[in-house]
Amino acid sequence: MKEPVRVTVTGAAGQICYSLLFRIASGEMLGKDQPVILNLLEITPALKVCEAVAMELNDCAFPLVKDVVVTDDPAVAFKDAKIGLMVGAKPRGPGMERKDLIADNGKIFSSLGKVIDDVADKDIRICVVGNPANTNAYILAANAPSINQRNITALTRLDHNRAIYQLAEKSGSDIADVKKMTIWGNHSVTQVPDISFTEINGANAADKVDATWAKEEFIPTVAKRGAAVIAARGASSAASAANAILDHMRDWCLGSESGDWVSMAVPSDGSYGVEKGLIYSYPVVCKDGDYEIVQALEVSDFIKGKMVESETELKEERDTVSDLL
Ligand code: NAX
């Protein structure tokens, strides 16, 4: 039996985690042969609900779960953690844009960054989910300088999965046949879902759908899907977000499918002209527990223009949180 991996999950009493934790515990994230210790972090008023979640986790008698720790102390939660799923934050309500959340949520990520810097494993793999996810990851990274900066990422896999669904639906294809979807940029309405390199059964997807649809309907539908779910449900996406978190971390740790790639927001190394250090969504291939940004794609002028808009938004978000960096 392998050594257990310590997985810290913040916002553990919230709605995303209610879909997420049980699937981690069943082995859907790190594999059916990988035991886990689940450290659940919550704010003090939510501890009672968090205890209830822990009771239910225990009542599932998952063989892979070696311990469940409930705490409101980040230093306890992140001690020696190897995986950090940063879900805890204030969610976006009806009519709210992500920018409204920056001031509230940025502070959470600066203080957690400092704690992670002090107590976590230096190679902890982090996925920031709480919005604004990319900028929160940027804040966390700035406050955790001793942590492997490459490993501080944010979630755009939900956008990636939403884009695959929209394309499969429009083209009448099977979801399993859609490969090489790309989300560029920020997890916000400026994100750039891009089917230029996407394949359906090995053929170029762009040839299977109308070009006007791809530009004028597909992009905004994917980018505004989160708001559409909120409008329909009165609450933000939860099960699909949890599923995307599992996809993100599973592929990063265990490798993405051969012949395909996935989208992850990672610290830019300057690829595609994006300013170094910004947490920017790229197509990546995951292998041997690491990821590489897919290089040398010939991006159209239309997509490039949108990528720059999204980069500009990330720079603006960064500038509004300069006091937290
Ligand atoms: P909930 O409000 O159901 O749960 C959030 C939980 O976080 C609450 O239980 C709260 O007590 C806890 N929390 C708040 N501050 C905390 C802190 N400092 N430390 C630990 N826990 C803390 O929200 P939920 O629907 O689960 O969404 C969580 C976050 O995910 C939100 O910021 C939301 O906007 C974001 N999302 C991000 C997505 C993405 O693709 N990147 C998609 C889904 C989701 O909208």
Short mmCIF file of C-alpha atoms and ligand atoms in Angstrom, two decimals:
data_model
loop_
_atom_site.label_atom_id
_atom_site.label_comp_id
_atom_site.label_asym_id
_atom_site.label_seq_id
_atom_site.Cartn_x
_atom_site.Cartn_y
_atom_site.Cartn_z
CA MET A 1 0.00 0.00 0.00
CA LYS A 2 1.30 3.49 -0.87
CA GLU A 3 1.92 6.14 1.79
CA PRO A 4 -1.17 8.34 2.27
CA VAL A 5 -1.17 11.75 0.58
CA ARG A 6 -2.31 14.68 2.70
CA VAL A 7 -4.95 16.64 0.77
CA THR A 8 -6.11 19.97 2.19
CA VAL A 9 -9.46 21.29 1.05
CA THR A 10 -10.67 24.76 2.01
CA GLY A 11 -14.32 25.75 2.14
CA ALA A 12 -15.07 22.15 3.02
CA ALA A 13 -18.58 22.86 4.30
CA GLY A 14 -19.59 24.57 1.06
CA GLN A 15 -21.60 23.28 -1.87
CA ILE A 16 -18.71 22.44 -4.23
CA CYS A 17 -16.98 20.41 -1.54
CA TYR A 18 -20.13 18.42 -0.85
CA SER A 19 -19.74 17.04 -4.37
CA LEU A 20 -15.95 16.98 -4.30
CA LEU A 21 -14.84 15.33 -1.08
CA PHE A 22 -16.64 12.02 -1.53
CA ARG A 23 -15.17 11.54 -4.96
CA ILE A 24 -11.64 12.28 -3.73
CA ALA A 25 -12.24 9.77 -0.95
CA SER A 26 -13.36 7.11 -3.42
CA GLY A 27 -10.09 7.42 -5.35
CA GLU A 28 -11.35 9.35 -8.36
CA MET A 29 -8.67 12.02 -8.03
CA LEU A 30 -5.43 10.28 -7.15
CA GLY A 31 -6.25 6.72 -8.12
CA LYS A 32 -7.88 3.70 -6.53
CA ASP A 33 -4.57 2.61 -4.99
CA GLN A 34 -3.69 5.93 -3.33
CA PRO A 35 -4.72 6.41 0.31
CA VAL A 36 -5.47 9.95 1.44
CA ILE A 37 -5.66 12.01 4.61
CA LEU A 38 -8.31 14.70 4.20
CA ASN A 39 -7.69 17.97 6.02
CA LEU A 40 -10.85 20.05 5.91
CA LEU A 41 -10.47 23.79 6.54
CA GLU A 42 -13.41 26.04 7.33
CA ILE A 43 -14.07 29.35 9.01
CA THR A 44 -15.18 28.99 12.63
CA PRO A 45 -18.94 29.58 12.07
CA ALA A 46 -19.02 26.75 9.51
CA LEU A 47 -17.16 24.20 11.64
CA LYS A 48 -20.32 22.44 12.79
CA VAL A 49 -21.44 21.79 9.22
CA CYS A 50 -17.90 20.74 8.37
CA GLU A 51 -17.99 18.20 11.20
CA ALA A 52 -21.18 16.82 9.68
CA VAL A 53 -19.44 16.42 6.32
CA ALA A 54 -16.64 14.56 8.11
CA MET A 55 -19.21 12.31 9.79
CA GLU A 56 -20.67 11.43 6.41
CA LEU A 57 -17.22 10.82 4.94
CA ASN A 58 -16.49 8.44 7.80
CA ASP A 59 -19.87 6.77 7.35
CA CYS A 60 -18.98 5.89 3.78
CA ALA A 61 -16.16 3.68 5.14
CA PHE A 62 -13.93 4.51 2.18
CA PRO A 63 -10.95 2.15 2.38
CA LEU A 64 -8.60 4.82 0.99
CA VAL A 65 -9.35 7.38 3.71
CA LYS A 66 -6.80 7.13 6.53
CA ASP A 67 -7.95 10.18 8.47
CA VAL A 68 -10.30 13.16 8.25
CA VAL A 69 -9.20 16.28 10.10
CA VAL A 70 -11.60 19.21 10.62
CA THR A 71 -10.07 22.52 11.61
CA ASP A 72 -10.43 26.29 11.44
CA ASP A 73 -6.67 26.73 11.83
CA PRO A 74 -4.91 27.04 8.45
CA ALA A 75 -1.56 26.08 10.06
CA VAL A 76 -3.05 22.74 11.09
CA ALA A 77 -4.83 22.27 7.78
CA PHE A 78 -1.78 22.86 5.58
CA LYS A 79 0.94 21.20 7.72
CA ASP A 80 2.90 18.96 5.31
CA ALA A 81 0.08 19.09 2.76
CA LYS A 82 0.96 17.87 -0.72
CA ILE A 83 -2.24 18.95 -2.41
CA GLY A 84 -4.23 22.12 -1.71
CA LEU A 85 -7.68 22.58 -3.20
CA MET A 86 -8.51 26.21 -2.50
CA VAL A 87 -12.27 26.28 -2.78
CA GLY A 88 -13.15 28.40 0.25
CA ALA A 89 -14.26 31.90 -0.68
CA LYS A 90 -17.35 33.97 -0.99
CA PRO A 91 -19.33 32.76 -4.02
CA ARG A 92 -20.68 35.05 -6.70
CA GLY A 93 -24.40 35.73 -6.24
CA PRO A 94 -27.03 36.80 -8.82
CA GLY A 95 -25.98 39.93 -10.72
CA MET A 96 -22.45 39.99 -9.30
CA GLU A 97 -19.42 40.09 -11.58
CA ARG A 98 -16.16 38.50 -10.58
CA LYS A 99 -14.51 41.87 -10.11
CA ASP A 100 -16.88 42.60 -7.20
CA LEU A 101 -15.32 39.71 -5.38
CA ILE A 102 -11.69 40.73 -5.66
CA ALA A 103 -11.54 42.88 -2.59
CA ASP A 104 -13.32 40.35 -0.36
CA ASN A 105 -11.58 37.23 -1.50
CA GLY A 106 -8.05 38.51 -2.14
CA LYS A 107 -7.39 38.83 1.58
CA ILE A 108 -8.19 35.15 2.16
CA PHE A 109 -5.55 34.13 -0.36
CA SER A 110 -2.80 36.42 0.92
CA SER A 111 -3.15 35.07 4.45
CA LEU A 112 -3.42 31.44 3.31
CA GLY A 113 -0.38 31.96 1.08
CA LYS A 114 1.71 32.99 4.08
CA VAL A 115 0.61 29.93 6.07
CA ILE A 116 1.28 27.60 3.15
CA ASP A 117 4.73 29.15 2.80
CA ASP A 118 5.43 28.33 6.45
CA VAL A 119 4.01 24.83 6.89
CA ALA A 120 3.16 23.03 3.63
CA ASP A 121 5.32 20.69 1.60
CA LYS A 122 7.46 22.89 -0.70
CA ASP A 123 6.14 21.01 -3.74
CA ILE A 124 2.50 21.24 -2.74
CA ARG A 125 0.29 21.20 -5.82
CA ILE A 126 -2.31 23.94 -5.54
CA CYS A 127 -5.51 24.45 -7.50
CA VAL A 128 -7.28 27.72 -6.75
CA VAL A 129 -11.03 27.57 -7.35
CA GLY A 130 -12.39 30.47 -5.27
CA ASN A 131 -13.00 33.46 -7.50
CA PRO A 132 -11.40 35.49 -8.97
CA ALA A 133 -9.42 32.27 -9.30
CA ASN A 134 -6.46 33.41 -11.42
CA THR A 135 -5.83 36.55 -9.39
CA ASN A 136 -6.31 34.70 -6.10
CA ALA A 137 -3.66 32.23 -7.27
CA TYR A 138 -1.39 35.16 -8.15
CA ILE A 139 -1.90 36.62 -4.66
CA LEU A 140 -1.26 33.25 -3.04
CA ALA A 141 1.95 32.76 -5.05
CA ALA A 142 3.26 36.22 -4.12
CA ASN A 143 2.73 35.40 -0.44
CA ALA A 144 4.31 31.94 -0.65
CA PRO A 145 7.73 32.60 -2.20
CA SER A 146 9.35 29.42 -0.84
CA ILE A 147 6.75 27.18 -2.50
CA ASN A 148 7.48 25.78 -5.97
CA GLN A 149 5.76 28.58 -7.93
CA ARG A 150 5.09 26.35 -10.92
CA ASN A 151 2.73 24.35 -8.74
CA ILE A 152 0.38 27.24 -8.00
CA THR A 153 -2.43 26.93 -10.53
CA ALA A 154 -6.06 27.93 -10.98
CA LEU A 155 -9.07 26.10 -12.34
CA THR A 156 -10.19 26.64 -15.94
CA ARG A 157 -11.04 23.00 -16.49
CA LEU A 158 -14.73 23.67 -15.94
CA ASP A 159 -14.61 26.15 -18.83
CA HIS A 160 -12.72 23.54 -20.88
CA ASN A 161 -15.36 20.90 -20.17
CA ARG A 162 -18.20 23.33 -20.87
CA ALA A 163 -16.57 24.16 -24.22
CA ILE A 164 -16.28 20.47 -25.16
CA TYR A 165 -19.96 19.97 -24.41
CA GLN A 166 -21.04 22.99 -26.50
CA LEU A 167 -18.96 21.87 -29.48
CA ALA A 168 -20.10 18.24 -29.27
CA GLU A 169 -23.72 19.36 -29.03
CA LYS A 170 -23.46 21.77 -31.96
CA SER A 171 -21.60 19.36 -34.25
CA GLY A 172 -23.64 16.30 -33.27
CA SER A 173 -20.48 14.56 -32.10
CA ASP A 174 -19.72 12.25 -29.25
CA ILE A 175 -18.01 14.03 -26.35
CA ALA A 176 -15.33 11.33 -26.29
CA ASP A 177 -14.34 12.19 -29.86
CA VAL A 178 -13.58 15.85 -29.08
CA LYS A 179 -9.87 16.44 -28.36
CA LYS A 180 -7.54 19.41 -27.93
CA MET A 181 -10.00 22.02 -26.71
CA THR A 182 -8.30 25.19 -25.47
CA ILE A 183 -9.22 27.86 -22.95
CA TRP A 184 -6.85 30.84 -22.97
CA GLY A 185 -6.62 33.53 -20.32
CA ASN A 186 -8.67 34.41 -17.28
CA HIS A 187 -11.52 32.38 -15.72
CA SER A 188 -13.94 35.22 -16.39
CA VAL A 189 -16.07 36.55 -19.21
CA THR A 190 -12.87 37.54 -21.06
CA GLN A 191 -11.73 33.92 -21.27
CA VAL A 192 -11.03 32.67 -24.78
CA PRO A 193 -12.51 29.28 -25.63
CA ASP A 194 -10.72 28.36 -28.87
CA ILE A 195 -11.62 25.53 -31.25
CA SER A 196 -8.92 26.39 -33.82
CA PHE A 197 -6.83 23.35 -32.88
CA THR A 198 -9.65 21.13 -31.66
CA GLU A 199 -10.16 17.79 -33.36
CA ILE A 200 -13.31 15.73 -33.69
CA ASN A 201 -12.45 12.15 -34.58
CA GLY A 202 -9.06 13.41 -35.73
CA ALA A 203 -10.49 16.02 -38.14
CA ASN A 204 -10.35 19.77 -37.58
CA ALA A 205 -13.40 20.84 -35.55
CA ALA A 206 -13.50 24.29 -37.13
CA ASP A 207 -14.48 22.65 -40.46
CA LYS A 208 -17.50 21.00 -38.83
CA VAL A 209 -19.19 24.10 -37.47
CA ASP A 210 -20.11 27.47 -38.88
CA ALA A 211 -17.32 30.04 -38.38
CA THR A 212 -19.81 32.69 -37.26
CA TRP A 213 -21.17 30.33 -34.59
CA ALA A 214 -17.63 29.66 -33.35
CA LYS A 215 -16.92 33.38 -32.97
CA GLU A 216 -20.25 34.87 -32.01
CA GLU A 217 -22.11 32.17 -30.09
CA PHE A 218 -19.68 29.54 -28.86
CA ILE A 219 -17.27 31.92 -27.12
CA PRO A 220 -19.87 33.94 -25.15
CA THR A 221 -21.96 30.85 -24.34
CA VAL A 222 -18.97 29.13 -22.71
CA ALA A 223 -17.72 32.31 -21.05
CA LYS A 224 -21.14 33.12 -19.57
CA ARG A 225 -22.15 29.59 -18.68
CA GLY A 226 -21.41 30.15 -14.99
CA ALA A 227 -23.82 33.10 -14.94
CA ALA A 228 -26.42 31.03 -16.84
CA VAL A 229 -26.25 28.30 -14.18
CA ILE A 230 -26.63 30.90 -11.43
CA ALA A 231 -29.65 32.39 -13.20
CA ALA A 232 -31.29 28.96 -13.55
CA ARG A 233 -30.35 27.50 -10.20
CA GLY A 234 -30.04 30.49 -7.92
CA ALA A 235 -26.62 29.21 -6.86
CA SER A 236 -23.30 28.81 -8.62
CA SER A 237 -22.15 25.62 -10.35
CA ALA A 238 -21.21 23.01 -7.78
CA ALA A 239 -21.21 19.41 -9.07
CA SER A 240 -19.67 20.40 -12.41
CA ALA A 241 -17.06 22.52 -10.60
CA ALA A 242 -16.21 19.61 -8.30
CA ASN A 243 -15.90 17.34 -11.32
CA ALA A 244 -13.54 19.80 -13.01
CA ILE A 245 -11.35 20.04 -9.90
CA LEU A 246 -10.98 16.26 -9.94
CA ASP A 247 -10.14 16.33 -13.65
CA HIS A 248 -7.54 19.09 -13.12
CA MET A 249 -5.73 17.39 -10.27
CA ARG A 250 -6.05 13.82 -11.59
CA ASP A 251 -4.54 14.73 -14.95
CA TRP A 252 -1.78 16.80 -13.34
CA CYS A 253 -0.81 13.99 -10.96
CA LEU A 254 -1.46 10.96 -13.15
CA GLY A 255 -1.08 12.37 -16.68
CA SER A 256 -3.48 13.67 -19.32
CA GLU A 257 -4.79 11.37 -22.03
CA SER A 258 -2.33 10.63 -24.81
CA GLY A 259 -3.15 12.51 -28.03
CA ASP A 260 -5.09 15.15 -26.12
CA TRP A 261 -4.40 18.18 -23.98
CA VAL A 262 -6.24 19.99 -21.19
CA SER A 263 -6.58 23.61 -20.05
CA MET A 264 -4.99 24.80 -16.82
CA ALA A 265 -4.31 28.32 -15.54
CA VAL A 266 -0.59 28.24 -14.69
CA PRO A 267 2.12 30.84 -14.06
CA SER A 268 3.01 32.21 -17.49
CA ASP A 269 6.59 31.60 -18.62
CA GLY A 270 6.10 34.17 -21.39
CA SER A 271 4.58 31.64 -23.80
CA TYR A 272 2.40 33.25 -26.49
CA GLY A 273 3.64 36.69 -25.45
CA VAL A 274 1.79 36.67 -22.11
CA GLU A 275 3.54 38.55 -19.32
CA LYS A 276 5.62 36.23 -17.17
CA GLY A 277 4.13 35.29 -13.81
CA LEU A 278 0.48 36.04 -14.61
CA ILE A 279 -1.71 33.02 -13.88
CA TYR A 280 -2.98 32.43 -17.39
CA SER A 281 -4.93 29.53 -18.85
CA TYR A 282 -3.05 27.58 -21.51
CA PRO A 283 -3.38 24.26 -23.25
CA VAL A 284 -1.08 21.89 -21.35
CA VAL A 285 0.01 18.29 -21.55
CA CYS A 286 0.46 16.55 -18.20
CA LYS A 287 3.02 13.81 -17.78
CA ASP A 288 5.07 12.32 -14.94
CA GLY A 289 3.35 14.52 -12.36
CA ASP A 290 4.16 17.72 -14.20
CA TYR A 291 2.66 19.86 -16.98
CA GLU A 292 4.07 21.51 -20.09
CA ILE A 293 2.45 24.36 -21.99
CA VAL A 294 1.70 23.30 -25.57
CA GLN A 295 4.01 25.35 -27.78
CA ALA A 296 4.06 26.70 -31.32
CA LEU A 297 0.33 26.82 -32.00
CA GLU A 298 -0.44 29.29 -34.79
CA VAL A 299 -2.96 31.53 -33.11
CA SER A 300 -5.24 33.58 -35.41
CA ASP A 301 -5.32 37.37 -35.16
CA PHE A 302 -8.92 37.17 -33.90
CA ILE A 303 -8.00 34.85 -31.02
CA LYS A 304 -4.77 36.72 -30.30
CA GLY A 305 -6.75 39.94 -29.87
CA LYS A 306 -9.01 38.26 -27.35
CA MET A 307 -6.05 36.70 -25.54
CA VAL A 308 -4.56 40.15 -25.09
CA GLU A 309 -7.89 41.46 -23.71
CA SER A 310 -7.94 38.70 -21.14
CA GLU A 311 -4.29 39.35 -20.24
CA THR A 312 -5.09 43.05 -19.83
CA GLU A 313 -7.93 42.17 -17.44
CA LEU A 314 -5.53 40.02 -15.38
CA LYS A 315 -3.06 42.90 -15.19
CA GLU A 316 -5.86 45.23 -14.06
CA GLU A 317 -6.98 42.74 -11.41
CA ARG A 318 -3.40 42.44 -10.22
CA ASP A 319 -3.09 46.21 -9.98
CA THR A 320 -6.21 46.44 -7.80
CA VAL A 321 -4.71 44.01 -5.27
CA SER A 322 -1.20 45.50 -5.16
CA ASP A 323 -1.55 45.95 -1.37
CA LEU A 324 -1.82 42.15 -0.99
CA LEU A 325 1.25 41.27 -3.04
P1 NAX B 1 -20.05 28.06 -0.81
O1 NAX B 1 -20.41 29.40 -0.30
O2 NAX B 1 -21.09 26.99 -0.84
O3 NAX B 1 -18.83 27.50 0.03
C1 NAX B 1 -17.70 28.26 0.29
C2 NAX B 1 -17.22 27.85 1.64
O4 NAX B 1 -15.99 28.52 1.87
C3 NAX B 1 -18.17 28.25 2.79
O5 NAX B 1 -18.50 27.10 3.54
C4 NAX B 1 -17.34 29.25 3.60
O6 NAX B 1 -17.59 29.13 4.99
C5 NAX B 1 -15.92 28.82 3.25
N1 NAX B 1 -14.90 29.84 3.47
C6 NAX B 1 -15.01 31.17 3.32
N2 NAX B 1 -13.86 31.76 3.68
C7 NAX B 1 -13.00 30.78 4.03
C8 NAX B 1 -11.67 30.78 4.50
N3 NAX B 1 -10.99 31.91 4.68
N4 NAX B 1 -11.10 29.59 4.78
C9 NAX B 1 -11.78 28.45 4.62
N5 NAX B 1 -13.06 28.39 4.19
C10 NAX B 1 -13.66 29.55 3.89
O7 NAX B 1 -19.40 28.29 -2.25
P2 NAX B 1 -19.12 27.23 -3.41
O8 NAX B 1 -20.30 27.18 -4.30
O9 NAX B 1 -18.60 25.97 -2.82
O10 NAX B 1 -17.99 28.00 -4.26
C11 NAX B 1 -16.70 28.24 -3.76
C12 NAX B 1 -15.92 29.14 -4.69
O11 NAX B 1 -15.75 28.54 -5.97
C13 NAX B 1 -16.57 30.50 -4.96
O12 NAX B 1 -15.58 31.51 -4.87
C14 NAX B 1 -17.03 30.38 -6.39
O13 NAX B 1 -17.12 31.64 -7.04
C15 NAX B 1 -15.94 29.53 -6.97
N6 NAX B 1 -16.19 28.87 -8.25
C16 NAX B 1 -15.17 28.77 -9.12
C17 NAX B 1 -15.27 28.10 -10.32
C18 NAX B 1 -14.10 27.97 -11.25
O14 NAX B 1 -14.26 27.39 -12.32
N7 NAX B 1 -12.90 28.48 -10.95
C19 NAX B 1 -16.56 27.51 -10.74
C20 NAX B 1 -17.50 27.26 -9.60
C21 NAX B 1 -17.51 28.33 -8.54
O15 NAX B 1 -18.32 29.40 -8.99
#
